[in-house]
Amino acid sequence: MRPQLVVCASGSGSNFEAIVRASREGRLDADVGGLVVSRAEALAVERARRLGVPVVTLAVREFATRAEWDDAMVARLREWRADWVVLAGYLSLIGPRTLHAFSGRIVNSHPALLPKFGGAGMYGDRVHAAVIAAGERETGLTVHTIDEEYDRGHVLAQARVPVESGDDARALAERVKAREREFYPEVLQQLVTGRITIG
Ligand code: GRF
């Protein structure tokens, strides 16, 4: 049986779609069993419907406590038989019960070369604005694991992307995302086929 991925997203879901396409076009030996979104308005929901991928909204604010939300996440990931949990622009912090239940099997893509330009508040265009403000000539992507010790997630792979003169955060974000839509599925393929291992 092919490994099962469950993707978690909060935004446009372009990486989610790239992963589904890679799976369906024979570039990724895994199936996408479902999409979890943190807010019902995420554009990713539309993509999931169009692609025929089951989707569920698990919004923290719809649960009485964070622990209940965390339990619902674990239950859903188990129901969808997730072998890997793939974060793709997912903006909620993963809860401790999910981290424990899927320890070493949760991966994320960050749009910069970690450890630079990571940490609290570093998401979306803020990352790219910070890269430009720092005068960097190069940025990129980092695919890494998430575990109980957030900041010590293991770096699985990085790709480099040039910063060009005249770039604003939007232009740089687009260049990085274009690379990410190829690179993230490639790294997932290496992961599910055991060519890269964790820890
Ligand atoms: C990606 O650049 C990813 O690295 C970051 O959020 C962005 C999500 O974009 N964590 P999309 O929703 O996949 O289009």
PDB file of C-alpha atoms in Angstrom, residues 1-66:
ATOM      1  CA  MET A   1       0.000   0.000   0.000  1.00  0.00           C
ATOM      2  CA  ARG A   2       1.202   3.502  -0.800  1.00  0.00           C
ATOM      3  CA  PRO A   3       1.956   5.733   2.170  1.00  0.00           C
ATOM      4  CA  GLN A   4      -0.845   8.093   3.055  1.00  0.00           C
ATOM      5  CA  LEU A   5      -0.288  11.837   3.436  1.00  0.00           C
ATOM      6  CA  VAL A   6      -2.634  14.269   5.120  1.00  0.00           C
ATOM      7  CA  VAL A   7      -1.936  17.894   4.245  1.00  0.00           C
ATOM      8  CA  CYS A   8      -2.723  20.816   6.605  1.00  0.00           C
ATOM      9  CA  ALA A   9      -3.146  24.310   5.128  1.00  0.00           C
ATOM     10  CA  SER A  10      -4.538  27.727   6.054  1.00  0.00           C
ATOM     11  CA  GLY A  11      -4.042  29.736   2.881  1.00  0.00           C
ATOM     12  CA  SER A  12      -4.225  29.434  -0.876  1.00  0.00           C
ATOM     13  CA  GLY A  13      -3.188  25.785  -0.927  1.00  0.00           C
ATOM     14  CA  SER A  14      -0.927  25.994  -3.971  1.00  0.00           C
ATOM     15  CA  ASN A  15       1.532  23.625  -2.311  1.00  0.00           C
ATOM     16  CA  PHE A  16      -1.300  21.277  -1.383  1.00  0.00           C
ATOM     17  CA  GLU A  17      -2.354  21.187  -5.035  1.00  0.00           C
ATOM     18  CA  ALA A  18       1.231  20.640  -6.203  1.00  0.00           C
ATOM     19  CA  ILE A  19       1.531  17.670  -3.831  1.00  0.00           C
ATOM     20  CA  VAL A  20      -1.768  16.154  -5.045  1.00  0.00           C
ATOM     21  CA  ARG A  21      -0.677  16.593  -8.670  1.00  0.00           C
ATOM     22  CA  ALA A  22       2.714  15.007  -7.999  1.00  0.00           C
ATOM     23  CA  SER A  23       0.938  12.055  -6.419  1.00  0.00           C
ATOM     24  CA  ARG A  24      -1.432  11.656  -9.362  1.00  0.00           C
ATOM     25  CA  GLU A  25       1.235  12.169 -12.029  1.00  0.00           C
ATOM     26  CA  GLY A  26       3.574   9.479 -10.710  1.00  0.00           C
ATOM     27  CA  ARG A  27       6.198  11.791  -9.205  1.00  0.00           C
ATOM     28  CA  LEU A  28       5.261  11.059  -5.603  1.00  0.00           C
ATOM     29  CA  ASP A  29       4.692   7.486  -4.443  1.00  0.00           C
ATOM     30  CA  ALA A  30       2.085   8.393  -1.846  1.00  0.00           C
ATOM     31  CA  ASP A  31      -1.612   9.256  -1.738  1.00  0.00           C
ATOM     32  CA  VAL A  32      -3.148  12.395  -0.277  1.00  0.00           C
ATOM     33  CA  GLY A  33      -5.909  11.100   1.978  1.00  0.00           C
ATOM     34  CA  GLY A  34      -7.276  14.448   3.052  1.00  0.00           C
ATOM     35  CA  LEU A  35      -6.792  18.129   3.738  1.00  0.00           C
ATOM     36  CA  VAL A  36      -7.179  19.746   7.152  1.00  0.00           C
ATOM     37  CA  VAL A  37      -7.735  23.513   7.120  1.00  0.00           C
ATOM     38  CA  SER A  38      -7.611  25.822  10.124  1.00  0.00           C
ATOM     39  CA  ARG A  39     -10.273  28.153   8.700  1.00  0.00           C
ATOM     40  CA  ALA A  40     -13.227  27.413   6.439  1.00  0.00           C
ATOM     41  CA  GLU A  41     -12.496  30.425   4.177  1.00  0.00           C
ATOM     42  CA  ALA A  42      -9.071  29.101   3.142  1.00  0.00           C
ATOM     43  CA  LEU A  43      -8.809  29.033  -0.655  1.00  0.00           C
ATOM     44  CA  ALA A  44      -7.280  25.588  -0.242  1.00  0.00           C
ATOM     45  CA  VAL A  45     -10.812  24.286   0.464  1.00  0.00           C
ATOM     46  CA  GLU A  46     -11.883  25.137  -3.092  1.00  0.00           C
ATOM     47  CA  ARG A  47      -8.853  23.376  -4.514  1.00  0.00           C
ATOM     48  CA  ALA A  48      -9.595  20.271  -2.453  1.00  0.00           C
ATOM     49  CA  ARG A  49     -13.177  20.165  -3.745  1.00  0.00           C
ATOM     50  CA  ARG A  50     -11.994  20.620  -7.323  1.00  0.00           C
ATOM     51  CA  LEU A  51      -9.402  17.863  -6.900  1.00  0.00           C
ATOM     52  CA  GLY A  52     -11.831  15.538  -5.121  1.00  0.00           C
ATOM     53  CA  VAL A  53      -9.757  15.366  -1.927  1.00  0.00           C
ATOM     54  CA  PRO A  54     -11.725  15.079   1.361  1.00  0.00           C
ATOM     55  CA  VAL A  55     -11.419  18.234   3.430  1.00  0.00           C
ATOM     56  CA  VAL A  56     -12.232  19.095   7.021  1.00  0.00           C
ATOM     57  CA  THR A  57     -12.084  22.386   8.910  1.00  0.00           C
ATOM     58  CA  LEU A  58     -10.682  22.090  12.429  1.00  0.00           C
ATOM     59  CA  ALA A  59     -10.661  25.636  13.785  1.00  0.00           C
ATOM     60  CA  VAL A  60      -9.331  26.042  17.315  1.00  0.00           C
ATOM     61  CA  ARG A  61     -12.032  28.597  18.150  1.00  0.00           C
ATOM     62  CA  GLU A  62     -14.779  26.078  17.407  1.00  0.00           C
ATOM     63  CA  PHE A  63     -13.653  23.869  20.292  1.00  0.00           C
ATOM     64  CA  ALA A  64     -14.145  24.559  23.992  1.00  0.00           C
ATOM     65  CA  THR A  65     -10.460  24.011  24.707  1.00  0.00           C
ATOM     66  CA  ARG A  66      -7.231  23.652  22.740  1.00  0.00           C
TER      67      ARG A  66
END
